[in-house]
mmCIF file of C-alpha atoms in Angstrom:
data_model
loop_
_atom_site.group_PDB
_atom_site.id
_atom_site.type_symbol
_atom_site.label_atom_id
_atom_site.label_comp_id
_atom_site.label_asym_id
_atom_site.label_seq_id
_atom_site.Cartn_x
_atom_site.Cartn_y
_atom_site.Cartn_z
ATOM 1 C CA UNK A 292 2.216 -189.197 -74.207
ATOM 2 C CA UNK A 293 0.568 -186.292 -72.473
ATOM 3 C CA UNK A 294 2.046 -185.469 -69.095
ATOM 4 C CA UNK A 295 5.164 -184.192 -67.399
ATOM 5 C CA UNK A 296 7.335 -186.016 -69.958
ATOM 6 C CA UNK A 297 6.226 -183.436 -72.542
ATOM 7 C CA UNK A 298 8.687 -180.951 -71.012
ATOM 8 C CA UNK A 299 11.562 -183.377 -71.484
ATOM 9 C CA UNK A 300 10.538 -184.085 -75.077
ATOM 10 C CA UNK A 301 10.150 -180.406 -75.951
ATOM 11 C CA UNK A 302 13.570 -179.538 -74.523
ATOM 12 C CA UNK A 303 15.162 -182.520 -76.286
ATOM 13 C CA UNK A 304 13.648 -181.490 -79.635
ATOM 14 C CA UNK A 305 14.847 -177.902 -79.186
ATOM 15 C CA UNK A 306 18.330 -179.037 -78.178
ATOM 16 C CA UNK A 307 18.578 -181.368 -81.190
ATOM 17 C CA UNK A 308 17.566 -178.602 -83.598
ATOM 18 C CA UNK A 309 20.003 -176.133 -82.044
ATOM 19 C CA UNK A 310 22.867 -178.662 -82.185
ATOM 20 C CA UNK A 311 22.155 -179.610 -85.804
ATOM 21 C CA UNK A 312 24.050 -177.934 -88.620
ATOM 22 C CA UNK A 313 21.178 -178.442 -91.063
ATOM 23 C CA UNK A 314 17.942 -178.219 -89.061
ATOM 24 C CA UNK A 315 16.292 -174.819 -88.793
ATOM 25 C CA UNK A 316 13.074 -175.728 -87.033
ATOM 26 C CA UNK A 317 11.025 -178.005 -84.824
ATOM 27 C CA UNK A 318 7.603 -179.152 -85.956
ATOM 28 C CA UNK A 319 5.239 -180.150 -83.167
ATOM 29 C CA UNK A 320 2.768 -182.852 -84.152
ATOM 30 C CA UNK A 321 -0.973 -182.395 -83.842
ATOM 31 C CA UNK A 322 -1.737 -183.383 -80.261
ATOM 32 C CA UNK A 323 -2.143 -181.968 -76.766
ATOM 33 C CA UNK A 324 0.976 -181.015 -74.813
ATOM 34 C CA UNK A 325 1.070 -180.419 -71.062
ATOM 35 C CA UNK A 326 3.909 -178.270 -69.741
ATOM 36 C CA UNK A 327 5.044 -177.808 -66.163
ATOM 37 C CA UNK A 328 8.355 -176.035 -66.776
ATOM 38 C CA UNK A 329 9.668 -172.999 -68.640
ATOM 39 C CA UNK A 330 11.584 -173.709 -71.843
ATOM 40 C CA UNK A 331 14.565 -171.363 -72.134
ATOM 41 C CA UNK A 332 16.397 -170.433 -75.322
ATOM 42 C CA UNK A 333 19.638 -168.477 -74.908
ATOM 43 C CA UNK A 334 21.767 -167.218 -77.767
ATOM 44 C CA UNK A 335 19.757 -169.176 -80.345
ATOM 45 C CA UNK A 336 19.307 -167.906 -83.906
ATOM 46 C CA UNK A 337 17.432 -168.889 -87.055
ATOM 47 C CA UNK A 338 15.020 -171.350 -85.437
ATOM 48 C CA UNK A 339 11.293 -171.813 -86.152
ATOM 49 C CA UNK A 340 8.902 -173.559 -83.768
ATOM 50 C CA UNK A 341 6.037 -174.726 -85.964
ATOM 51 C CA UNK A 342 2.928 -176.103 -84.259
ATOM 52 C CA UNK A 343 0.765 -178.318 -86.460
ATOM 53 C CA UNK A 344 -2.964 -177.529 -86.755
ATOM 54 C CA UNK A 345 -4.803 -179.100 -83.838
ATOM 55 C CA UNK A 346 -1.824 -179.040 -81.477
ATOM 56 C CA UNK A 347 -2.295 -177.342 -78.105
ATOM 57 C CA UNK A 348 -0.199 -176.389 -75.099
ATOM 58 C CA UNK A 349 -1.614 -176.156 -71.613
ATOM 59 C CA UNK A 350 0.000 -175.353 -68.266
ATOM 60 C CA UNK A 351 -0.375 -178.399 -66.049
ATOM 61 C CA UNK A 352 -1.389 -178.708 -62.422
ATOM 62 C CA UNK A 353 2.192 -178.748 -61.053
ATOM 63 C CA UNK A 354 4.080 -175.847 -62.677
ATOM 64 C CA UNK A 355 7.542 -175.038 -61.348
ATOM 65 C CA UNK A 356 9.993 -172.149 -61.567
ATOM 66 C CA UNK A 357 9.075 -169.236 -63.824
ATOM 67 C CA UNK A 358 6.070 -171.138 -65.094
ATOM 68 C CA UNK A 359 4.628 -171.250 -61.575
ATOM 69 C CA UNK A 360 5.386 -167.637 -60.674
ATOM 70 C CA UNK A 361 5.032 -165.870 -64.043
ATOM 71 C CA UNK A 362 3.195 -168.283 -66.372
ATOM 72 C CA UNK A 363 6.171 -168.265 -68.721
ATOM 73 C CA UNK A 364 6.190 -171.221 -71.139
ATOM 74 C CA UNK A 365 8.967 -169.935 -73.429
ATOM 75 C CA UNK A 366 11.696 -167.459 -72.508
ATOM 76 C CA UNK A 367 14.204 -166.103 -75.040
ATOM 77 C CA UNK A 368 17.425 -164.375 -74.030
ATOM 78 C CA UNK A 369 19.822 -162.830 -76.591
ATOM 79 C CA UNK A 370 18.215 -164.733 -79.460
ATOM 80 C CA UNK A 371 17.762 -163.717 -83.093
ATOM 81 C CA UNK A 372 15.227 -164.708 -85.725
ATOM 82 C CA UNK A 373 13.360 -167.216 -83.548
ATOM 83 C CA UNK A 374 9.779 -167.659 -84.772
ATOM 84 C CA UNK A 375 6.730 -169.208 -83.093
ATOM 85 C CA UNK A 376 4.042 -170.159 -85.595
ATOM 86 C CA UNK A 377 0.628 -171.735 -84.970
ATOM 87 C CA UNK A 378 0.979 -171.862 -81.182
ATOM 88 C CA UNK A 379 -2.345 -172.505 -79.410
ATOM 89 C CA UNK A 380 -2.204 -172.057 -75.641
ATOM 90 C CA UNK A 381 -5.218 -173.263 -73.671
ATOM 91 C CA UNK A 382 -6.248 -171.889 -70.282
ATOM 92 C CA UNK A 383 -5.031 -173.898 -67.287
ATOM 93 C CA UNK A 384 -7.686 -176.275 -65.975
ATOM 94 C CA UNK A 385 -6.780 -175.206 -62.429
ATOM 95 C CA UNK A 386 -6.743 -171.432 -61.800
ATOM 96 C CA UNK A 387 -3.310 -170.047 -60.965
ATOM 97 C CA UNK A 388 -3.934 -168.248 -57.691
ATOM 98 C CA UNK A 389 -1.261 -166.315 -55.865
ATOM 99 C CA UNK A 390 0.548 -163.036 -55.519
ATOM 100 C CA UNK A 391 0.262 -161.209 -58.827
ATOM 101 C CA UNK A 392 3.501 -161.078 -60.793
ATOM 102 C CA UNK A 393 3.932 -157.881 -62.793
ATOM 103 C CA UNK A 394 5.673 -159.626 -65.688
ATOM 104 C CA UNK A 395 3.440 -162.666 -66.041
ATOM 105 C CA UNK A 396 3.469 -163.704 -69.699
ATOM 106 C CA UNK A 397 3.398 -166.805 -71.884
ATOM 107 C CA UNK A 398 6.389 -165.801 -74.053
ATOM 108 C CA UNK A 399 9.185 -163.356 -73.274
ATOM 109 C CA UNK A 400 11.645 -161.864 -75.782
ATOM 110 C CA UNK A 401 14.507 -160.436 -73.708
ATOM 111 C CA UNK A 402 17.312 -158.630 -75.536
ATOM 112 C CA UNK A 403 16.331 -160.647 -78.608
ATOM 113 C CA UNK A 404 16.025 -159.290 -82.146
ATOM 114 C CA UNK A 405 13.897 -160.068 -85.197
ATOM 115 C CA UNK A 406 11.851 -162.692 -83.341
ATOM 116 C CA UNK A 407 8.151 -163.256 -83.986
ATOM 117 C CA UNK A 408 4.909 -164.839 -82.811
ATOM 118 C CA UNK A 409 2.642 -165.582 -85.780
ATOM 119 C CA UNK A 410 -0.795 -167.137 -86.331
ATOM 120 C CA UNK A 411 -1.226 -168.051 -82.675
ATOM 121 C CA UNK A 412 -3.903 -167.979 -79.979
ATOM 122 C CA UNK A 413 -3.579 -167.472 -76.231
ATOM 123 C CA UNK A 414 -6.304 -168.166 -73.672
ATOM 124 C CA UNK A 415 -5.103 -166.434 -70.519
ATOM 125 C CA UNK A 416 -8.222 -167.219 -68.508
ATOM 126 C CA UNK A 417 -7.312 -168.769 -65.142
ATOM 127 C CA UNK A 418 -3.796 -167.275 -65.204
ATOM 128 C CA UNK A 419 -3.578 -165.315 -61.935
ATOM 129 C CA UNK A 420 -6.682 -164.306 -60.060
ATOM 130 C CA UNK A 421 -5.143 -161.668 -57.807
ATOM 131 C CA UNK A 422 -6.638 -158.180 -57.932
ATOM 132 C CA UNK A 423 -5.172 -154.715 -57.660
ATOM 133 C CA UNK A 424 -6.698 -151.301 -57.038
ATOM 134 C CA UNK A 425 -6.557 -148.372 -59.452
ATOM 135 C CA UNK A 426 -8.188 -145.142 -58.283
ATOM 136 C CA UNK A 427 -10.471 -147.085 -55.994
ATOM 137 C CA UNK A 428 -11.556 -149.603 -58.641
ATOM 138 C CA UNK A 429 -10.570 -153.284 -58.305
ATOM 139 C CA UNK A 430 -9.154 -155.051 -61.378
ATOM 140 C CA UNK A 431 -8.059 -158.601 -61.889
ATOM 141 C CA UNK A 432 -4.351 -158.866 -62.594
ATOM 142 C CA UNK A 433 -3.846 -158.930 -66.358
ATOM 143 C CA UNK A 434 -1.327 -161.520 -67.539
ATOM 144 C CA UNK A 435 0.051 -161.092 -71.061
ATOM 145 C CA UNK A 436 0.680 -163.202 -74.120
ATOM 146 C CA UNK A 437 4.044 -161.566 -74.919
ATOM 147 C CA UNK A 438 6.643 -159.364 -73.260
ATOM 148 C CA UNK A 439 9.276 -157.695 -75.446
ATOM 149 C CA UNK A 440 11.929 -156.038 -73.316
ATOM 150 C CA UNK A 441 15.561 -155.001 -73.042
ATOM 151 C CA UNK A 442 17.681 -152.410 -74.866
ATOM 152 C CA UNK A 443 18.797 -155.019 -77.424
ATOM 153 C CA UNK A 444 15.218 -156.115 -78.192
ATOM 154 C CA UNK A 445 14.881 -154.831 -81.757
ATOM 155 C CA UNK A 446 12.410 -155.332 -84.601
ATOM 156 C CA UNK A 447 10.354 -158.031 -82.913
ATOM 157 C CA UNK A 448 6.780 -158.644 -84.047
ATOM 158 C CA UNK A 449 3.493 -160.336 -83.338
ATOM 159 C CA UNK A 450 0.957 -160.821 -86.126
ATOM 160 C CA UNK A 451 -2.383 -162.511 -86.811
ATOM 161 C CA UNK A 452 -2.997 -163.607 -83.226
ATOM 162 C CA UNK A 453 -5.942 -163.710 -80.810
ATOM 163 C CA UNK A 454 -5.613 -163.230 -77.051
ATOM 164 C CA UNK A 455 -8.478 -164.048 -74.683
ATOM 165 C CA UNK A 456 -8.713 -163.156 -71.004
ATOM 166 C CA UNK A 457 -5.513 -161.104 -70.879
ATOM 167 C CA UNK A 458 -3.448 -158.538 -72.710
ATOM 168 C CA UNK A 459 -0.509 -157.959 -75.045
ATOM 169 C CA UNK A 460 2.245 -155.930 -73.359
ATOM 170 C CA UNK A 461 4.354 -155.083 -76.273
ATOM 171 C CA UNK A 462 7.423 -153.044 -75.311
ATOM 172 C CA UNK A 463 9.393 -152.427 -72.125
ATOM 173 C CA UNK A 464 12.833 -151.614 -70.706
ATOM 174 C CA UNK A 465 14.350 -150.013 -73.790
ATOM 175 C CA UNK A 466 13.000 -152.250 -76.539
ATOM 176 C CA UNK A 467 12.329 -150.606 -79.901
ATOM 177 C CA UNK A 468 10.820 -151.056 -83.353
ATOM 178 C CA UNK A 469 8.344 -153.742 -82.275
ATOM 179 C CA UNK A 470 5.380 -154.226 -84.617
ATOM 180 C CA UNK A 471 2.084 -155.673 -83.395
ATOM 181 C CA UNK A 472 -0.293 -156.190 -86.322
ATOM 182 C CA UNK A 473 -3.712 -157.775 -86.724
ATOM 183 C CA UNK A 474 -3.917 -158.876 -83.102
ATOM 184 C CA UNK A 475 -7.314 -159.096 -81.387
ATOM 185 C CA UNK A 476 -7.749 -159.016 -77.610
ATOM 186 C CA UNK A 477 -11.044 -160.241 -76.109
ATOM 187 C CA UNK A 478 -12.292 -159.947 -72.511
ATOM 188 C CA UNK A 479 -9.166 -158.461 -70.951
ATOM 189 C CA UNK A 480 -9.541 -158.150 -67.153
ATOM 190 C CA UNK A 481 -7.525 -154.906 -67.220
ATOM 191 C CA UNK A 482 -5.754 -153.494 -70.316
ATOM 192 C CA UNK A 483 -6.060 -154.783 -73.846
ATOM 193 C CA UNK A 484 -2.647 -153.489 -74.944
ATOM 194 C CA UNK A 485 -0.218 -151.923 -72.505
ATOM 195 C CA UNK A 486 2.876 -150.264 -73.910
ATOM 196 C CA UNK A 487 4.755 -150.074 -70.650
ATOM 197 C CA UNK A 488 8.054 -148.241 -70.827
ATOM 198 C CA UNK A 489 8.416 -146.918 -67.302
ATOM 199 C CA UNK A 490 11.983 -147.896 -66.439
ATOM 200 C CA UNK A 491 15.496 -146.579 -66.933
ATOM 201 C CA UNK A 492 15.498 -146.910 -70.730
ATOM 202 C CA UNK A 493 13.016 -145.548 -73.258
ATOM 203 C CA UNK A 494 10.917 -147.886 -75.388
ATOM 204 C CA UNK A 495 10.863 -146.330 -78.845
ATOM 205 C CA UNK A 496 9.353 -146.474 -82.327
ATOM 206 C CA UNK A 497 6.821 -149.229 -81.735
ATOM 207 C CA UNK A 498 3.778 -149.793 -83.954
ATOM 208 C CA UNK A 499 0.268 -151.134 -83.325
ATOM 209 C CA UNK A 500 -1.394 -151.705 -86.670
ATOM 210 C CA UNK A 501 -4.943 -152.953 -87.375
ATOM 211 C CA UNK A 502 -5.422 -154.286 -83.852
ATOM 212 C CA UNK A 503 -8.680 -154.628 -81.913
ATOM 213 C CA UNK A 504 -9.700 -154.690 -78.260
ATOM 214 C CA UNK A 505 -13.166 -156.072 -77.526
ATOM 215 C CA UNK A 506 -14.504 -155.879 -73.965
ATOM 216 C CA UNK A 507 -11.914 -154.681 -71.463
ATOM 217 C CA UNK A 508 -12.086 -153.492 -67.853
ATOM 218 C CA UNK A 509 -9.443 -150.762 -67.625
ATOM 219 C CA UNK A 510 -7.773 -149.250 -70.715
ATOM 220 C CA UNK A 511 -8.093 -150.540 -74.254
ATOM 221 C CA UNK A 512 -4.691 -149.311 -75.449
ATOM 222 C CA UNK A 513 -2.272 -147.785 -72.926
ATOM 223 C CA UNK A 514 0.911 -146.020 -74.047
ATOM 224 C CA UNK A 515 2.592 -145.189 -70.780
ATOM 225 C CA UNK A 516 5.702 -143.444 -69.398
ATOM 226 C CA UNK A 517 9.211 -143.817 -70.862
ATOM 227 C CA UNK A 518 7.723 -144.485 -74.306
ATOM 228 C CA UNK A 519 8.306 -142.345 -77.368
ATOM 229 C CA UNK A 520 7.291 -142.227 -81.008
ATOM 230 C CA UNK A 521 4.628 -144.926 -80.831
ATOM 231 C CA UNK A 522 2.297 -145.252 -83.823
ATOM 232 C CA UNK A 523 -1.227 -146.570 -83.194
ATOM 233 C CA UNK A 524 -2.841 -147.014 -86.600
ATOM 234 C CA UNK A 525 -6.322 -148.249 -87.604
ATOM 235 C CA UNK A 526 -7.013 -149.788 -84.201
ATOM 236 C CA UNK A 527 -10.488 -150.457 -82.775
ATOM 237 C CA UNK A 528 -11.401 -150.340 -79.091
ATOM 238 C CA UNK A 529 -14.916 -151.594 -78.386
ATOM 239 C CA UNK A 530 -16.398 -152.242 -74.958
ATOM 240 C CA UNK A 531 -16.218 -150.570 -71.580
ATOM 241 C CA UNK A 532 -13.583 -149.672 -69.029
ATOM 242 C CA UNK A 533 -11.921 -146.521 -67.728
ATOM 243 C CA UNK A 534 -10.519 -145.268 -71.046
ATOM 244 C CA UNK A 535 -10.438 -146.233 -74.679
ATOM 245 C CA UNK A 536 -6.920 -145.102 -75.634
ATOM 246 C CA UNK A 537 -4.479 -143.427 -73.220
ATOM 247 C CA UNK A 538 -1.175 -141.945 -74.388
ATOM 248 C CA UNK A 539 1.256 -140.689 -71.781
ATOM 249 C CA UNK A 540 4.385 -141.347 -73.853
ATOM 250 C CA UNK A 541 6.154 -138.765 -76.005
ATOM 251 C CA UNK A 542 5.077 -137.852 -79.549
ATOM 252 C CA UNK A 543 2.551 -140.645 -79.959
ATOM 253 C CA UNK A 544 0.715 -140.791 -83.295
ATOM 254 C CA UNK A 545 -2.858 -142.110 -83.235
ATOM 255 C CA UNK A 546 -4.131 -142.615 -86.800
ATOM 256 C CA UNK A 547 -7.787 -143.427 -87.545
ATOM 257 C CA UNK A 548 -8.758 -144.676 -84.088
ATOM 258 C CA UNK A 549 -12.232 -146.113 -83.515
ATOM 259 C CA UNK A 550 -13.500 -146.088 -79.939
ATOM 260 C CA UNK A 551 -17.002 -147.270 -79.090
ATOM 261 C CA UNK A 552 -18.750 -147.940 -75.794
ATOM 262 C CA UNK A 553 -19.188 -146.370 -72.385
ATOM 263 C CA UNK A 554 -15.759 -145.875 -70.797
ATOM 264 C CA UNK A 555 -15.913 -144.548 -67.261
ATOM 265 C CA UNK A 556 -13.435 -141.719 -67.845
ATOM 266 C CA UNK A 557 -12.805 -140.784 -71.480
ATOM 267 C CA UNK A 558 -12.607 -142.037 -75.038
ATOM 268 C CA UNK A 559 -9.062 -140.852 -75.805
ATOM 269 C CA UNK A 560 -6.593 -139.342 -73.334
ATOM 270 C CA UNK A 561 -3.694 -137.319 -74.739
ATOM 271 C CA UNK A 562 -1.371 -136.884 -71.800
ATOM 272 C CA UNK A 563 1.868 -136.797 -73.745
ATOM 273 C CA UNK A 564 4.021 -134.119 -75.289
ATOM 274 C CA UNK A 565 3.547 -133.798 -79.035
ATOM 275 C CA UNK A 566 0.769 -136.373 -79.411
ATOM 276 C CA UNK A 567 -1.156 -136.214 -82.698
ATOM 277 C CA UNK A 568 -4.540 -137.728 -83.576
ATOM 278 C CA UNK A 569 -5.466 -137.949 -87.258
ATOM 279 C CA UNK A 570 -8.969 -138.947 -88.353
ATOM 280 C CA UNK A 571 -10.897 -141.545 -86.417
ATOM 281 C CA UNK A 572 -14.289 -141.860 -84.794
ATOM 282 C CA UNK A 573 -15.650 -141.892 -81.239
ATOM 283 C CA UNK A 574 -19.058 -143.446 -80.529
ATOM 284 C CA UNK A 575 -19.607 -142.948 -76.805
ATOM 285 C CA UNK A 576 -22.521 -143.067 -74.409
ATOM 286 C CA UNK A 577 -23.744 -139.786 -72.973
ATOM 287 C CA UNK A 578 -22.602 -140.879 -69.498
ATOM 288 C CA UNK A 579 -18.938 -140.865 -70.568
ATOM 289 C CA UNK A 580 -17.608 -137.541 -69.214
ATOM 290 C CA UNK A 581 -15.279 -136.686 -72.107
ATOM 291 C CA UNK A 582 -14.638 -137.803 -75.663
ATOM 292 C CA UNK A 583 -11.054 -136.499 -75.745
ATOM 293 C CA UNK A 584 -8.981 -135.152 -72.862
ATOM 294 C CA UNK A 585 -5.774 -133.243 -73.555
#
């Protein structure tokens, strides 16, 4: 039964699996689910949420709580080895209009370790339509598929996923050793990947591997303040925007980057201490002011 009762059924299935001494997962049958509430997991370990082929999740027309303000369908706190597999999130039918929330995301891993999102798709179109200004240019607010944050957020990963109409913000507030591999971002209103670390704790030792950004409006891959020892390896950034790859963290390694298009500002910006670029290729229009800025 598609409707508000889906939230009750999802929570009941999760609670039953957590309470069981033998169950280690919940398998969602192949049908459409409508959610209007955030599903919270706290202190849960060794649980897999498996979504059957053909199953979909969509935010309904009456979201409440964190789902209404931050588009958060699943929120993990102090969990370990929780895995999402085969999740397919559809864009809301009704655009979510309101004050932009900085941490809008579909899934959050907070102080959780060894958790993963695998083989999943996220359509973030219609999630927040607020705009913000950056150096005089207006950008739509860029909601994310996944936030990984907190000093106890260790060794989390996201692999073999596609994100449309938004970004992947992969490390924040002291998280470390996150691996994002084989993730493609298409038509991001602002950044494709944003490695935000600008808070009290450093985000460290994160890896982007074999990822792609296709058509973006601001920065393809952004490695910002309070980040150190990021590795960006074999990643492609194709489209337009202000910059292809921007590193402002500490000792970032960019290995075999490929940047193509007509970014407004530069192909690669090295604004960090100890940044290293090895190999790679830039294919830029003549109107782009700089290929690489140090």
